[in-house]
mmCIF file of C-alpha atoms and ligand atoms in Angstrom:
data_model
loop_
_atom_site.group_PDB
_atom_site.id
_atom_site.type_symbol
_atom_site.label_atom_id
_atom_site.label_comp_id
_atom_site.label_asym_id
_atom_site.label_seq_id
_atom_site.Cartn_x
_atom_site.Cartn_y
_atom_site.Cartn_z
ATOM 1 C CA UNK N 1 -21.661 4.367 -8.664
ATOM 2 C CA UNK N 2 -24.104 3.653 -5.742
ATOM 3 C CA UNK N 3 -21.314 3.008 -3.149
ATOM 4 C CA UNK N 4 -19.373 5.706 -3.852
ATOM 5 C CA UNK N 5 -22.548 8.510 -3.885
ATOM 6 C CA UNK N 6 -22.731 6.351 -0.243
ATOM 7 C CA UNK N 7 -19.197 7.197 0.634
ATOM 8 C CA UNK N 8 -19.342 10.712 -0.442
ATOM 9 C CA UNK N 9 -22.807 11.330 1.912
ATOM 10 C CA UNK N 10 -20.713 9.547 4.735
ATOM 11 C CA UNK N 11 -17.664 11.508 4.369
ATOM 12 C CA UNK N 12 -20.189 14.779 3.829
ATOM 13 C CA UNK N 13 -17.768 15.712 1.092
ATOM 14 C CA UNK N 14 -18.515 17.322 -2.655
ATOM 15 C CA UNK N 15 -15.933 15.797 -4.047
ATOM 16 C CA UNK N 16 -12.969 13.213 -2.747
ATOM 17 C CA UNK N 17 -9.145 13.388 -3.251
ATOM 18 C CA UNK N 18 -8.675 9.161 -4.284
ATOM 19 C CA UNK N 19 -10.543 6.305 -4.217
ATOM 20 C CA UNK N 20 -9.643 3.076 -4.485
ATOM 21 C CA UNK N 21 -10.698 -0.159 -5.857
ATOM 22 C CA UNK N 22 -10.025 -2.695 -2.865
ATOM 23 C CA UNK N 23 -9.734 -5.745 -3.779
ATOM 24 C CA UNK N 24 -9.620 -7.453 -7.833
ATOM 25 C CA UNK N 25 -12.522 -8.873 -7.693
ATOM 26 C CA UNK N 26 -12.112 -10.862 -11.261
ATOM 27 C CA UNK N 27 -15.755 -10.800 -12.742
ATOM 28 C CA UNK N 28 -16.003 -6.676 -11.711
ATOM 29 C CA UNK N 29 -12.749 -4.426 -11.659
ATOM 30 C CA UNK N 30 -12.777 -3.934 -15.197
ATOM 31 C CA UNK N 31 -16.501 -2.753 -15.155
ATOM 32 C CA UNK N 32 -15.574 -0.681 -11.708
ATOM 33 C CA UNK N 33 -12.715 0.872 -12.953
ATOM 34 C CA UNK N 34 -15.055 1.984 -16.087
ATOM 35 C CA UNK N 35 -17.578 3.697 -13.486
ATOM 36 C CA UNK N 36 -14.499 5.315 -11.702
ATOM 37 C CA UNK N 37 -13.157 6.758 -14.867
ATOM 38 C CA UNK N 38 -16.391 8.189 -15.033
ATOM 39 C CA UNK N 39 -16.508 10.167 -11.513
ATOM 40 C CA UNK N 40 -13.046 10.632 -12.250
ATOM 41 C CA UNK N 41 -14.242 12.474 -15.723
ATOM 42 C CA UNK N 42 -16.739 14.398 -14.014
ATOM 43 C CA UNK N 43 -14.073 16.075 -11.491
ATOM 44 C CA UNK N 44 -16.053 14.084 -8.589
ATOM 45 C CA UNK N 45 -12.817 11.915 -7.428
ATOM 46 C CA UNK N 46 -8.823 14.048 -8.395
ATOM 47 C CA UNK N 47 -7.180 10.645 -8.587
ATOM 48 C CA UNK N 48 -8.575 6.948 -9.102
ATOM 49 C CA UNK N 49 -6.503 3.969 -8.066
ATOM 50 C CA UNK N 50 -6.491 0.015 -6.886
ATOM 51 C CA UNK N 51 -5.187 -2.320 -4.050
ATOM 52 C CA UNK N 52 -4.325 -5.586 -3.866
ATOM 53 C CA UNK N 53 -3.781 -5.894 -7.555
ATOM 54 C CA UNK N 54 -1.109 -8.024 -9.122
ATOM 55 C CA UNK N 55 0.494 -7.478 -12.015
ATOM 56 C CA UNK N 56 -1.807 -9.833 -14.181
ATOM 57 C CA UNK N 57 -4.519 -7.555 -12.668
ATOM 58 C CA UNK N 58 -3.064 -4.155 -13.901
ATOM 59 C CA UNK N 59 -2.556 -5.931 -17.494
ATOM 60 C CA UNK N 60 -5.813 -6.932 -17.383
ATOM 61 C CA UNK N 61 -7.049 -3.698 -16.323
ATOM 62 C CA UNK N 62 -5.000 -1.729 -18.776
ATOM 63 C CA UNK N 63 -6.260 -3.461 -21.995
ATOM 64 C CA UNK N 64 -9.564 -1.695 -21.078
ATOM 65 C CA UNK N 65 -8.440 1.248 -18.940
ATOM 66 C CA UNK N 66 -8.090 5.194 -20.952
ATOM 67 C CA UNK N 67 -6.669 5.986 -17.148
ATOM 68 C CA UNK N 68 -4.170 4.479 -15.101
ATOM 69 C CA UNK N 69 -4.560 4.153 -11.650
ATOM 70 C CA UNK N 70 -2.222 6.408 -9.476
ATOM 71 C CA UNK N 71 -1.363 4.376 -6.443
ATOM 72 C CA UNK N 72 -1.489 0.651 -6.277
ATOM 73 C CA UNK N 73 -2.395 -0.370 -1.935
ATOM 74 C CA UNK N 74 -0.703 -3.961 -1.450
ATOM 75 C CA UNK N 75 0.714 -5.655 1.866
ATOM 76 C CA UNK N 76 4.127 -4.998 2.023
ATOM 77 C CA UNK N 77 6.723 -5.062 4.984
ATOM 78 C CA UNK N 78 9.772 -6.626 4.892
ATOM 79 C CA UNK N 79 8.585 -10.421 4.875
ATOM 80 C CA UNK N 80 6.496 -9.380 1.622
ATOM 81 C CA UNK N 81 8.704 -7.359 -0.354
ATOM 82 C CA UNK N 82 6.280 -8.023 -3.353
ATOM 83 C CA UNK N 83 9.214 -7.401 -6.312
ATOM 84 C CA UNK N 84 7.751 -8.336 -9.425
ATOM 85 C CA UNK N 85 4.659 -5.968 -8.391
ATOM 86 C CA UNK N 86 6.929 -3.168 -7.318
ATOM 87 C CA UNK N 87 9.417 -3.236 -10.201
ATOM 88 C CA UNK N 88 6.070 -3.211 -12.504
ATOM 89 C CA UNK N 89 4.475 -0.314 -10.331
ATOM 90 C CA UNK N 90 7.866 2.016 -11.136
ATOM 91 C CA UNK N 91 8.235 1.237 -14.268
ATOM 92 C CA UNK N 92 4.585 2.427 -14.974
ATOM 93 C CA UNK N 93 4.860 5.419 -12.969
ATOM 94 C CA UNK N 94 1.918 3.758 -10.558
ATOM 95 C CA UNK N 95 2.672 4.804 -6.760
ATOM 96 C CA UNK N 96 3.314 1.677 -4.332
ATOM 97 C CA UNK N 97 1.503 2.383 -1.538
ATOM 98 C CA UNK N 98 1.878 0.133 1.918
ATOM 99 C CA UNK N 99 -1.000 -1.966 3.622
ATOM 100 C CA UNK N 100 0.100 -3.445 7.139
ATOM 101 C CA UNK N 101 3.573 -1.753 6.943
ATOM 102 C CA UNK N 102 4.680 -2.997 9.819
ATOM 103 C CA UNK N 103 3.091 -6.793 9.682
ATOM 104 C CA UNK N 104 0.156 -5.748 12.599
ATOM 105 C CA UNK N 105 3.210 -5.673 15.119
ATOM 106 C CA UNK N 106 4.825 -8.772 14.457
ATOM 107 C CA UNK N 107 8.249 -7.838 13.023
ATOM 108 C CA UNK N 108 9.597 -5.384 15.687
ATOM 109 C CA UNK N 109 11.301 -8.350 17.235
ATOM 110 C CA UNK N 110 13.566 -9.610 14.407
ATOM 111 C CA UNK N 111 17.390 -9.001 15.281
ATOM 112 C CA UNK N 112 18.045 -7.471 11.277
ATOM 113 C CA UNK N 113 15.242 -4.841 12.345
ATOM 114 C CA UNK N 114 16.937 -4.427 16.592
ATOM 115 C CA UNK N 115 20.117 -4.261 15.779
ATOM 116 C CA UNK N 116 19.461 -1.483 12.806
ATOM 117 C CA UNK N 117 17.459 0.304 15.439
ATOM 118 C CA UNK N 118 19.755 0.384 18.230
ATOM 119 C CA UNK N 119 21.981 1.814 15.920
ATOM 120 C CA UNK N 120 20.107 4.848 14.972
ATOM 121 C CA UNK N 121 18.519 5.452 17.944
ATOM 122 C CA UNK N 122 15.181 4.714 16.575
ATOM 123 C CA UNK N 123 12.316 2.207 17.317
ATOM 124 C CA UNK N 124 11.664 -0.638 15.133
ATOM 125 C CA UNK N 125 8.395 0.743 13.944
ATOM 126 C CA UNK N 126 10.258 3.997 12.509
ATOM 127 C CA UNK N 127 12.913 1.863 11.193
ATOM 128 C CA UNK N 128 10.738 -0.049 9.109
ATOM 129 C CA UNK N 129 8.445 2.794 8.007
ATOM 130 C CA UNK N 130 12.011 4.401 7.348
ATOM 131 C CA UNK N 131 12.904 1.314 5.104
ATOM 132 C CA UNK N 132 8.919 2.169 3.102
ATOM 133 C CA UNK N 133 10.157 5.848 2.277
ATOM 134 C CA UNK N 134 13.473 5.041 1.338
ATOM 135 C CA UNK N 135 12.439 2.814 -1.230
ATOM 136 C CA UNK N 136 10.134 4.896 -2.114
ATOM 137 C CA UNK N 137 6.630 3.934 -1.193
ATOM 138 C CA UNK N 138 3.968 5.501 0.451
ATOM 139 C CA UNK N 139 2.941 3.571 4.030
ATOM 140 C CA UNK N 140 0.174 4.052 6.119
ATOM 141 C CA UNK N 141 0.942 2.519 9.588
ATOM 142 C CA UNK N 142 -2.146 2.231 12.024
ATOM 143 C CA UNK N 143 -2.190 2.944 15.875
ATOM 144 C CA UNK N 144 -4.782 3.760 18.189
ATOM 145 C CA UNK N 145 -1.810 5.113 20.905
ATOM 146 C CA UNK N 146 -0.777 8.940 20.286
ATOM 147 C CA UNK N 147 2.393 8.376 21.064
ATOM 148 C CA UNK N 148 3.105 5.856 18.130
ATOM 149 C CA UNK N 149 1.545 8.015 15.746
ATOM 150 C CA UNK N 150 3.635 10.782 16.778
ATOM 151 C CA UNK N 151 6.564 8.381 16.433
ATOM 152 C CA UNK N 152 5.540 6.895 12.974
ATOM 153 C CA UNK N 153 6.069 10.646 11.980
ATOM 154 C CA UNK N 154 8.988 11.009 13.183
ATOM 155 C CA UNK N 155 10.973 9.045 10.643
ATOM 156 C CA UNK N 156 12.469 11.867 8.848
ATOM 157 C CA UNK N 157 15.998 13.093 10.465
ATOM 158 C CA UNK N 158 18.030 9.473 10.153
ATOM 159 C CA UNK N 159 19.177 7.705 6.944
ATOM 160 C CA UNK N 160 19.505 3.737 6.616
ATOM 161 C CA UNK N 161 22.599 3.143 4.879
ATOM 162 C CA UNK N 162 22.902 1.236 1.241
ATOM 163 C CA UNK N 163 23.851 -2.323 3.229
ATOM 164 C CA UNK N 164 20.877 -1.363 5.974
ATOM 165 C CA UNK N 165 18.482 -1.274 3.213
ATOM 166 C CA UNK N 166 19.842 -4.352 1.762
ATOM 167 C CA UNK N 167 19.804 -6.617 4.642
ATOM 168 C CA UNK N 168 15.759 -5.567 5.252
ATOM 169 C CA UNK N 169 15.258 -6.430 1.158
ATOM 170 C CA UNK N 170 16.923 -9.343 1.928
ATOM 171 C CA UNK N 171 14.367 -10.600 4.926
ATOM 172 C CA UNK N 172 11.428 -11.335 2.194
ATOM 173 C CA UNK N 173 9.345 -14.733 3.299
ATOM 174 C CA UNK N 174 6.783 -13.817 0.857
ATOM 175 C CA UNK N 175 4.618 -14.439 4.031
ATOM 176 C CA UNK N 176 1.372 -12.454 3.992
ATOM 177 C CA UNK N 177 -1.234 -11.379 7.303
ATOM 178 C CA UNK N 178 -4.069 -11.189 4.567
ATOM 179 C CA UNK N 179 -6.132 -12.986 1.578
ATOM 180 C CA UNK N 180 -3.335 -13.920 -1.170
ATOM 181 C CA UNK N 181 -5.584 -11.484 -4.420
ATOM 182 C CA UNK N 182 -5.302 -14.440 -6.657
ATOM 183 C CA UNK N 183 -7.703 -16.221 -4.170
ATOM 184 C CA UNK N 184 -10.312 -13.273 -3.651
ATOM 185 C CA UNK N 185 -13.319 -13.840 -4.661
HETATM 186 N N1 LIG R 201 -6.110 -2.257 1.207
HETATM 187 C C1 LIG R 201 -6.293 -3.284 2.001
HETATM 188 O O1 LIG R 201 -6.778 -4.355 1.575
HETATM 189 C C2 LIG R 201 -5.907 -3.205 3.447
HETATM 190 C C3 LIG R 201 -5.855 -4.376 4.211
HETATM 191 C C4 LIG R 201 -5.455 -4.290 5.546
HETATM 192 C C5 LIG R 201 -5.132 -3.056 6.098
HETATM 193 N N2 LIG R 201 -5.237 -1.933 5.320
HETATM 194 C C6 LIG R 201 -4.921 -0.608 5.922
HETATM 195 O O2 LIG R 201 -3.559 -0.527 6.290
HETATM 196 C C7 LIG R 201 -3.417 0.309 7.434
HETATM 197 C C8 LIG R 201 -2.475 -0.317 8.434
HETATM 198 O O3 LIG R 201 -2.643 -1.703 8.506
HETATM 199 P P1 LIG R 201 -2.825 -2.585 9.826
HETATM 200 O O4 LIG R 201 -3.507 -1.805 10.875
HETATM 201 O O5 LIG R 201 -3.408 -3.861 9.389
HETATM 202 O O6 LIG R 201 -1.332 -2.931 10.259
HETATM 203 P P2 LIG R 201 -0.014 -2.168 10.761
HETATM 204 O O7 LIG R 201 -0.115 -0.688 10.581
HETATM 205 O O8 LIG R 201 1.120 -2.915 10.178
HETATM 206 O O9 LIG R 201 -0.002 -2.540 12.316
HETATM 207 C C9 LIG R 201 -0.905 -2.009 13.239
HETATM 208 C C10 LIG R 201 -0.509 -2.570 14.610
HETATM 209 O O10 LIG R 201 0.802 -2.088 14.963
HETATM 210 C C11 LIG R 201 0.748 -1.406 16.205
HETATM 211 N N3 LIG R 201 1.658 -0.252 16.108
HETATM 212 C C12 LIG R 201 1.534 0.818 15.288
HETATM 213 N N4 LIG R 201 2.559 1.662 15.442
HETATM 214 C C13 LIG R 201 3.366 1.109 16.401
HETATM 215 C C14 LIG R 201 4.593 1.504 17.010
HETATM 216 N N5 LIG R 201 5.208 2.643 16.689
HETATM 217 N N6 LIG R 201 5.137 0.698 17.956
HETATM 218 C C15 LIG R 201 4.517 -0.465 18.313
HETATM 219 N N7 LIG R 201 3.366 -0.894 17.761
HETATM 220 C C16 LIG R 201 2.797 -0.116 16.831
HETATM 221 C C17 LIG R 201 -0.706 -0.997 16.383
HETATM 222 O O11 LIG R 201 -1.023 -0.975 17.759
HETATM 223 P P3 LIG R 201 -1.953 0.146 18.463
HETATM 224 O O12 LIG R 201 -3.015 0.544 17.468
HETATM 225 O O13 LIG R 201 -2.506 -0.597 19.649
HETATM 226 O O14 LIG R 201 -1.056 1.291 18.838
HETATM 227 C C18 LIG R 201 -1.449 -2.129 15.698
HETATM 228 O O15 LIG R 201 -1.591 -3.252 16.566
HETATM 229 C C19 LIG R 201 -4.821 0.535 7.985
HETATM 230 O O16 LIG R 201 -5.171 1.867 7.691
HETATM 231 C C20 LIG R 201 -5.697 -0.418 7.187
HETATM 232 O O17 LIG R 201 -6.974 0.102 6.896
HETATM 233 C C21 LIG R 201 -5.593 -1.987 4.017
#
């Protein structure tokens, strides 16, 4: 309750639109989520969700929970595809939403993601934030350079085709850049 009375003096806001737990922390997200609920109750936060939760995490959470989070924030790019999390997510109407979308810069390299690219006329960066939208999750690419963020945006007048989308499910490695949450303590 104390951090987020923080975050709202920082922010110099009345109320915010979502808030997030970060990480499951296993001894505390039930008890956090109960204090969220509560700012959630009193119209202080519109929508309360996690990150970095499994799906062990959101069954944990749900045997205590009287609201489900709204948007689940997990790495994902196409060397973490993260299935069994994202099949769980849609079928309980949570909202994927991707963390290092485009794997801190190391993926724009990889022929699958080139080739698909060249084709388009697009960079790799759009083609993979394409590949987020199309299958339907939020992503939140970060640059510092304005003309990347203008081109991040700009991923909304080409279509990957059914195969394109394939062969970037298909380039999984289940490799991550950050903590694995079954190891965060
Ligand atoms: N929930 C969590 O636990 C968690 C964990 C990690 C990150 N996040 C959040 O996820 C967001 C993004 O993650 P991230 O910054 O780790 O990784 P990212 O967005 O995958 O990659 C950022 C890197 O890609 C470069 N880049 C961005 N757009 C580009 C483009 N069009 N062409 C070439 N390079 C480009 C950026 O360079 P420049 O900036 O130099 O342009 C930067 O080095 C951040 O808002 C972060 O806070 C959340």
């Amino acid at each position: 309750m104390r951090a987020f009375e923080r975050s709202l003096e920082r922010l110099n806001q009345e109320y915010l639109d979502l808030y997030l737990i970060h990480w499951p922390v296993k001894e505390h997200f039930q008890d956090t989520w109960k204090a969220m609920e509560r700012l959630y109750e009193e119209g202080v936060i519109k929508s309360i969700g996690v990150s970095n939760f499994h799906v062990h995490h959101l069954q944990k959470l749900f045997t205590k929970a009287n609201v489900k989070p709204v948007i689940n924030q997990i790495e994902y790019h196409p060397h973490l595809t993260q299935q069994e999390v994202k099949t769980f997510c849609d079928k309980e109407d949570i909202q994927m939403e991707a963390w290092s979308p485009l794997k801190r810069g190391r993926l724009f390299e990889d022929p699958t993601i080139t080739q698909i690219a060249e084709r388009h006329g697009k960079s790799p960066a759009q083609v993979i934030l394409r590949w987020d939208v199309q299958n339907h999750v939020i992503t939140i690419p970060k640059s510092v350079t304005p003309s990347r963020i203008r081109d991040n945006a700009d991923i909304f007048d080409f279509n990957l085709s059914e195969d394109e989308m394939d062969q970037i499910n298909r380039m999984n490695q289940n490799d991550r850049t950050g903590m694995n949450p079954n190891e965060f303590d």
